[in-house]
PDB file of C-alpha atoms in Angstrom:
ATOM      1  CA  UNK A   1       0.349   0.155   0.340  1.00 40.00           C
ATOM      2  CA  UNK A   2       0.974   3.462  -0.974  1.00 47.00           C
ATOM      3  CA  UNK A   3       1.747   6.277   1.720  1.00 71.00           C
ATOM      4  CA  UNK A   4      -1.661   8.283   0.238  1.00 79.00           C
ATOM      5  CA  UNK A   5      -4.306   5.253  -0.934  1.00 92.00           C
ATOM      6  CA  UNK A   6      -7.209   7.694  -1.052  1.00 95.00           C
ATOM      7  CA  UNK A   7     -10.535   6.486  -1.934  1.00 97.00           C
ATOM      8  CA  UNK A   8     -13.466   8.797  -2.437  1.00 98.00           C
ATOM      9  CA  UNK A   9     -17.144   7.642  -0.735  1.00 98.00           C
ATOM     10  CA  UNK A  10     -20.265   9.541  -1.657  1.00 98.00           C
ATOM     11  CA  UNK A  11     -23.993   9.400  -2.395  1.00 98.00           C
ATOM     12  CA  UNK A  12     -25.331  11.702  -4.922  1.00 97.00           C
ATOM     13  CA  UNK A  13     -29.636  11.698  -5.608  1.00 96.00           C
ATOM     14  CA  UNK A  14     -29.603  14.402  -7.959  1.00 94.00           C
ATOM     15  CA  UNK A  15     -25.609  14.025  -9.102  1.00 94.00           C
ATOM     16  CA  UNK A  16     -24.256  17.717  -7.394  1.00 94.00           C
ATOM     17  CA  UNK A  17     -22.333  15.335  -4.519  1.00 96.00           C
ATOM     18  CA  UNK A  18     -20.519  13.090  -7.854  1.00 96.00           C
ATOM     19  CA  UNK A  19     -19.687  15.599  -9.388  1.00 95.00           C
ATOM     20  CA  UNK A  20     -17.412  16.946  -6.813  1.00 95.00           C
ATOM     21  CA  UNK A  21     -16.253  13.448  -5.304  1.00 96.00           C
ATOM     22  CA  UNK A  22     -15.221  12.975  -9.402  1.00 95.00           C
ATOM     23  CA  UNK A  23     -13.654  16.140  -8.956  1.00 95.00           C
ATOM     24  CA  UNK A  24     -11.561  15.438  -5.954  1.00 95.00           C
ATOM     25  CA  UNK A  25     -10.789  11.338  -7.740  1.00 95.00           C
ATOM     26  CA  UNK A  26      -9.520  13.198 -10.872  1.00 94.00           C
ATOM     27  CA  UNK A  27      -6.792  15.537  -8.860  1.00 92.00           C
ATOM     28  CA  UNK A  28      -5.848  12.738  -6.478  1.00 93.00           C
ATOM     29  CA  UNK A  29      -6.158  10.025  -8.374  1.00 93.00           C
ATOM     30  CA  UNK A  30      -8.237   8.545  -5.917  1.00 95.00           C
ATOM     31  CA  UNK A  31     -10.840   4.862  -6.083  1.00 97.00           C
ATOM     32  CA  UNK A  32     -13.804   5.764  -5.876  1.00 97.00           C
ATOM     33  CA  UNK A  33     -17.444   4.025  -4.601  1.00 98.00           C
ATOM     34  CA  UNK A  34     -21.558   5.056  -5.367  1.00 98.00           C
ATOM     35  CA  UNK A  35     -23.704   4.709  -2.438  1.00 98.00           C
ATOM     36  CA  UNK A  36     -26.593   2.737  -3.744  1.00 98.00           C
ATOM     37  CA  UNK A  37     -29.578   1.247  -2.689  1.00 97.00           C
ATOM     38  CA  UNK A  38     -30.840  -1.277  -2.726  1.00 97.00           C
ATOM     39  CA  UNK A  39     -34.360   0.741  -3.587  1.00 96.00           C
ATOM     40  CA  UNK A  40     -33.421   4.150  -4.650  1.00 96.00           C
ATOM     41  CA  UNK A  41     -34.775   7.533  -3.909  1.00 96.00           C
ATOM     42  CA  UNK A  42     -36.566   9.478  -6.271  1.00 95.00           C
ATOM     43  CA  UNK A  43     -37.027  13.113  -5.646  1.00 93.00           C
ATOM     44  CA  UNK A  44     -40.121  12.611  -4.092  1.00 95.00           C
ATOM     45  CA  UNK A  45     -39.589   9.257  -2.212  1.00 94.00           C
ATOM     46  CA  UNK A  46     -36.091  11.014  -0.696  1.00 94.00           C
ATOM     47  CA  UNK A  47     -39.215  14.126   0.872  1.00 91.00           C
ATOM     48  CA  UNK A  48     -41.069  11.054   2.287  1.00 94.00           C
ATOM     49  CA  UNK A  49     -39.558   7.912   2.906  1.00 94.00           C
ATOM     50  CA  UNK A  50     -36.300   9.572   3.238  1.00 94.00           C
ATOM     51  CA  UNK A  51     -36.955  12.309   5.865  1.00 93.00           C
ATOM     52  CA  UNK A  52     -38.664   9.381   7.564  1.00 95.00           C
ATOM     53  CA  UNK A  53     -35.493   6.835   7.589  1.00 95.00           C
ATOM     54  CA  UNK A  54     -33.929  10.801   8.800  1.00 95.00           C
ATOM     55  CA  UNK A  55     -36.290  11.046  12.045  1.00 94.00           C
ATOM     56  CA  UNK A  56     -37.092   7.591  13.044  1.00 95.00           C
ATOM     57  CA  UNK A  57     -32.859   6.351  12.291  1.00 93.00           C
ATOM     58  CA  UNK A  58     -33.583   3.366   9.600  1.00 95.00           C
ATOM     59  CA  UNK A  59     -30.442   2.784   7.825  1.00 95.00           C
ATOM     60  CA  UNK A  60     -31.983   1.209   4.219  1.00 97.00           C
ATOM     61  CA  UNK A  61     -30.371  -0.835   2.385  1.00 97.00           C
ATOM     62  CA  UNK A  62     -27.023  -0.586   0.115  1.00 98.00           C
ATOM     63  CA  UNK A  63     -26.316  -2.744  -3.101  1.00 97.00           C
ATOM     64  CA  UNK A  64     -23.958  -4.904  -2.390  1.00 96.00           C
ATOM     65  CA  UNK A  65     -20.296  -3.163  -3.200  1.00 95.00           C
ATOM     66  CA  UNK A  66     -16.453  -4.473  -2.919  1.00 93.00           C
ATOM     67  CA  UNK A  67     -14.231  -2.546  -0.533  1.00 94.00           C
ATOM     68  CA  UNK A  68     -11.548  -3.713   1.781  1.00 95.00           C
ATOM     69  CA  UNK A  69     -11.532  -0.193   4.046  1.00 95.00           C
ATOM     70  CA  UNK A  70      -7.534  -1.967   5.015  1.00 94.00           C
ATOM     71  CA  UNK A  71      -6.217  -0.824   1.745  1.00 95.00           C
ATOM     72  CA  UNK A  72      -6.976   2.734   2.476  1.00 95.00           C
ATOM     73  CA  UNK A  73      -5.711   5.301   4.999  1.00 90.00           C
ATOM     74  CA  UNK A  74      -7.080   8.536   3.816  1.00 95.00           C
ATOM     75  CA  UNK A  75     -10.632   8.230   2.988  1.00 97.00           C
ATOM     76  CA  UNK A  76     -13.149  10.599   1.718  1.00 97.00           C
ATOM     77  CA  UNK A  77     -16.634  10.384   2.421  1.00 98.00           C
ATOM     78  CA  UNK A  78     -19.303  12.785   1.276  1.00 98.00           C
ATOM     79  CA  UNK A  79     -22.926  13.082   1.533  1.00 98.00           C
ATOM     80  CA  UNK A  80     -25.716  15.601   0.181  1.00 97.00           C
ATOM     81  CA  UNK A  81     -27.496  17.512   2.998  1.00 97.00           C
ATOM     82  CA  UNK A  82     -31.137  16.866   4.063  1.00 96.00           C
ATOM     83  CA  UNK A  83     -32.660  18.176   6.481  1.00 95.00           C
ATOM     84  CA  UNK A  84     -29.484  19.516   8.215  1.00 96.00           C
ATOM     85  CA  UNK A  85     -27.906  16.354   8.202  1.00 97.00           C
ATOM     86  CA  UNK A  86     -26.746  13.508   6.858  1.00 97.00           C
ATOM     87  CA  UNK A  87     -28.713  11.148   4.103  1.00 97.00           C
ATOM     88  CA  UNK A  88     -29.745   7.782   5.152  1.00 98.00           C
ATOM     89  CA  UNK A  89     -27.322   5.547   2.346  1.00 98.00           C
ATOM     90  CA  UNK A  90     -24.151   7.230   4.132  1.00 98.00           C
ATOM     91  CA  UNK A  91     -25.639   6.200   7.702  1.00 98.00           C
ATOM     92  CA  UNK A  92     -26.012   3.083   7.125  1.00 98.00           C
ATOM     93  CA  UNK A  93     -22.620   2.678   5.706  1.00 98.00           C
ATOM     94  CA  UNK A  94     -20.822   4.714   8.770  1.00 98.00           C
ATOM     95  CA  UNK A  95     -22.297   2.258  10.720  1.00 97.00           C
ATOM     96  CA  UNK A  96     -22.086  -0.701   8.650  1.00 96.00           C
ATOM     97  CA  UNK A  97     -17.941  -0.380   8.373  1.00 97.00           C
ATOM     98  CA  UNK A  98     -15.017   0.371  11.258  1.00 95.00           C
ATOM     99  CA  UNK A  99     -12.637   3.569  10.421  1.00 96.00           C
ATOM    100  CA  UNK A 100     -10.264   2.990  12.959  1.00 95.00           C
ATOM    101  CA  UNK A 101      -7.077   4.106  12.571  1.00 94.00           C
ATOM    102  CA  UNK A 102      -7.812   6.325   9.046  1.00 96.00           C
ATOM    103  CA  UNK A 103      -7.265   9.401   8.194  1.00 96.00           C
ATOM    104  CA  UNK A 104     -10.928  10.695   7.281  1.00 97.00           C
ATOM    105  CA  UNK A 105     -11.793  14.085   5.386  1.00 97.00           C
ATOM    106  CA  UNK A 106     -15.933  15.310   5.109  1.00 97.00           C
ATOM    107  CA  UNK A 107     -17.969  16.423   2.456  1.00 97.00           C
ATOM    108  CA  UNK A 108     -21.219  17.822   2.124  1.00 97.00           C
ATOM    109  CA  UNK A 109     -23.287  19.508  -0.729  1.00 95.00           C
ATOM    110  CA  UNK A 110     -25.963  22.017   0.049  1.00 95.00           C
ATOM    111  CA  UNK A 111     -27.951  24.917  -0.416  1.00 93.00           C
ATOM    112  CA  UNK A 112     -29.424  26.020   2.561  1.00 92.00           C
ATOM    113  CA  UNK A 113     -27.179  25.260   5.939  1.00 95.00           C
ATOM    114  CA  UNK A 114     -25.019  22.317   6.690  1.00 96.00           C
ATOM    115  CA  UNK A 115     -26.614  21.922   9.587  1.00 96.00           C
ATOM    116  CA  UNK A 116     -25.703  19.026  11.698  1.00 97.00           C
ATOM    117  CA  UNK A 117     -24.211  16.859   9.460  1.00 98.00           C
ATOM    118  CA  UNK A 118     -20.198  16.524  10.323  1.00 98.00           C
ATOM    119  CA  UNK A 119     -21.155  15.981  14.180  1.00 98.00           C
ATOM    120  CA  UNK A 120     -23.694  13.278  12.732  1.00 98.00           C
ATOM    121  CA  UNK A 121     -21.025  11.954  10.341  1.00 98.00           C
ATOM    122  CA  UNK A 122     -18.218  11.864  13.364  1.00 98.00           C
ATOM    123  CA  UNK A 123     -20.161  10.432  15.783  1.00 97.00           C
ATOM    124  CA  UNK A 124     -20.252   7.582  13.412  1.00 97.00           C
ATOM    125  CA  UNK A 125     -16.798   7.398  13.212  1.00 98.00           C
ATOM    126  CA  UNK A 126     -14.994   6.462  16.148  1.00 95.00           C
ATOM    127  CA  UNK A 127     -11.056   5.811  16.478  1.00 96.00           C
ATOM    128  CA  UNK A 128     -11.164   7.914  13.047  1.00 97.00           C
ATOM    129  CA  UNK A 129      -8.934  10.760  13.142  1.00 97.00           C
ATOM    130  CA  UNK A 130     -10.734  13.143  11.290  1.00 97.00           C
ATOM    131  CA  UNK A 131      -8.559  15.303   9.313  1.00 95.00           C
ATOM    132  CA  UNK A 132     -10.194  17.536   7.582  1.00 95.00           C
ATOM    133  CA  UNK A 133     -14.645  18.700   6.545  1.00 96.00           C
ATOM    134  CA  UNK A 134     -15.079  21.054   4.090  1.00 95.00           C
ATOM    135  CA  UNK A 135     -19.059  21.632   3.185  1.00 95.00           C
ATOM    136  CA  UNK A 136     -19.736  22.936  -0.573  1.00 94.00           C
ATOM    137  CA  UNK A 137     -23.073  25.822  -0.640  1.00 92.00           C
ATOM    138  CA  UNK A 138     -25.019  24.874  -4.424  1.00 90.00           C
ATOM    139  CA  UNK A 139     -22.487  23.263  -6.360  1.00 87.00           C
ATOM    140  CA  UNK A 140     -25.142  22.813  -9.184  1.00 83.00           C
ATOM    141  CA  UNK A 141     -24.793  27.056  -9.495  1.00 82.00           C
ATOM    142  CA  UNK A 142     -21.779  26.746 -10.532  1.00 80.00           C
ATOM    143  CA  UNK A 143     -19.439  25.997 -13.372  1.00 84.00           C
ATOM    144  CA  UNK A 144     -16.935  23.447 -13.408  1.00 85.00           C
ATOM    145  CA  UNK A 145     -13.345  26.096 -13.170  1.00 88.00           C
ATOM    146  CA  UNK A 146     -14.994  27.112 -10.121  1.00 87.00           C
ATOM    147  CA  UNK A 147     -16.219  24.294  -8.033  1.00 89.00           C
ATOM    148  CA  UNK A 148     -12.908  22.306  -9.091  1.00 89.00           C
ATOM    149  CA  UNK A 149     -11.003  25.757  -7.434  1.00 88.00           C
ATOM    150  CA  UNK A 150     -13.545  25.697  -4.282  1.00 87.00           C
ATOM    151  CA  UNK A 151     -12.238  21.444  -4.285  1.00 90.00           C
ATOM    152  CA  UNK A 152      -8.546  22.528  -3.826  1.00 88.00           C
ATOM    153  CA  UNK A 153      -9.766  23.876   0.091  1.00 85.00           C
ATOM    154  CA  UNK A 154     -10.802  20.379   0.605  1.00 84.00           C
ATOM    155  CA  UNK A 155      -7.422  18.983  -1.015  1.00 86.00           C
ATOM    156  CA  UNK A 156      -5.027  20.488   1.456  1.00 84.00           C
ATOM    157  CA  UNK A 157      -6.210  17.820   3.766  1.00 80.00           C
ATOM    158  CA  UNK A 158      -4.657  15.309   1.663  1.00 77.00           C
ATOM    159  CA  UNK A 159      -0.826  16.418   3.006  1.00 67.00           C
TER     160      UNK A 159
END
């Protein structure tokens, strides 16, 4: 394993977090994992079922993925912000994995307020070293070059 083996892991409903995840992946030559649900949300179900999942703490089932976190020492984790917190798919992923001893960098995308997103993520990352975090506002309204420039602030944590 190289000293800077990294992976970018994210969930994206509307493509904003995916867009940012791809920028990070391209700039640091990281592996990528897009979290997907066995029963995907759409915009309507995100506002109904997704909200119910957040309120109840339900963790929806993810599609199978091949990942060995032992292969990575830097892990970027991204989520859209729904109702001022992390999405249920990201919650599922965080609860299913052990991040002890990993350097973790958090990012979020939102159109209003980041709320308690990073606080909630950190609560699921016991034993990890959180080395950075950044929220990105209205990713869909930024042109690609502006977004790449904005992402540089997040990449400074990857040293």
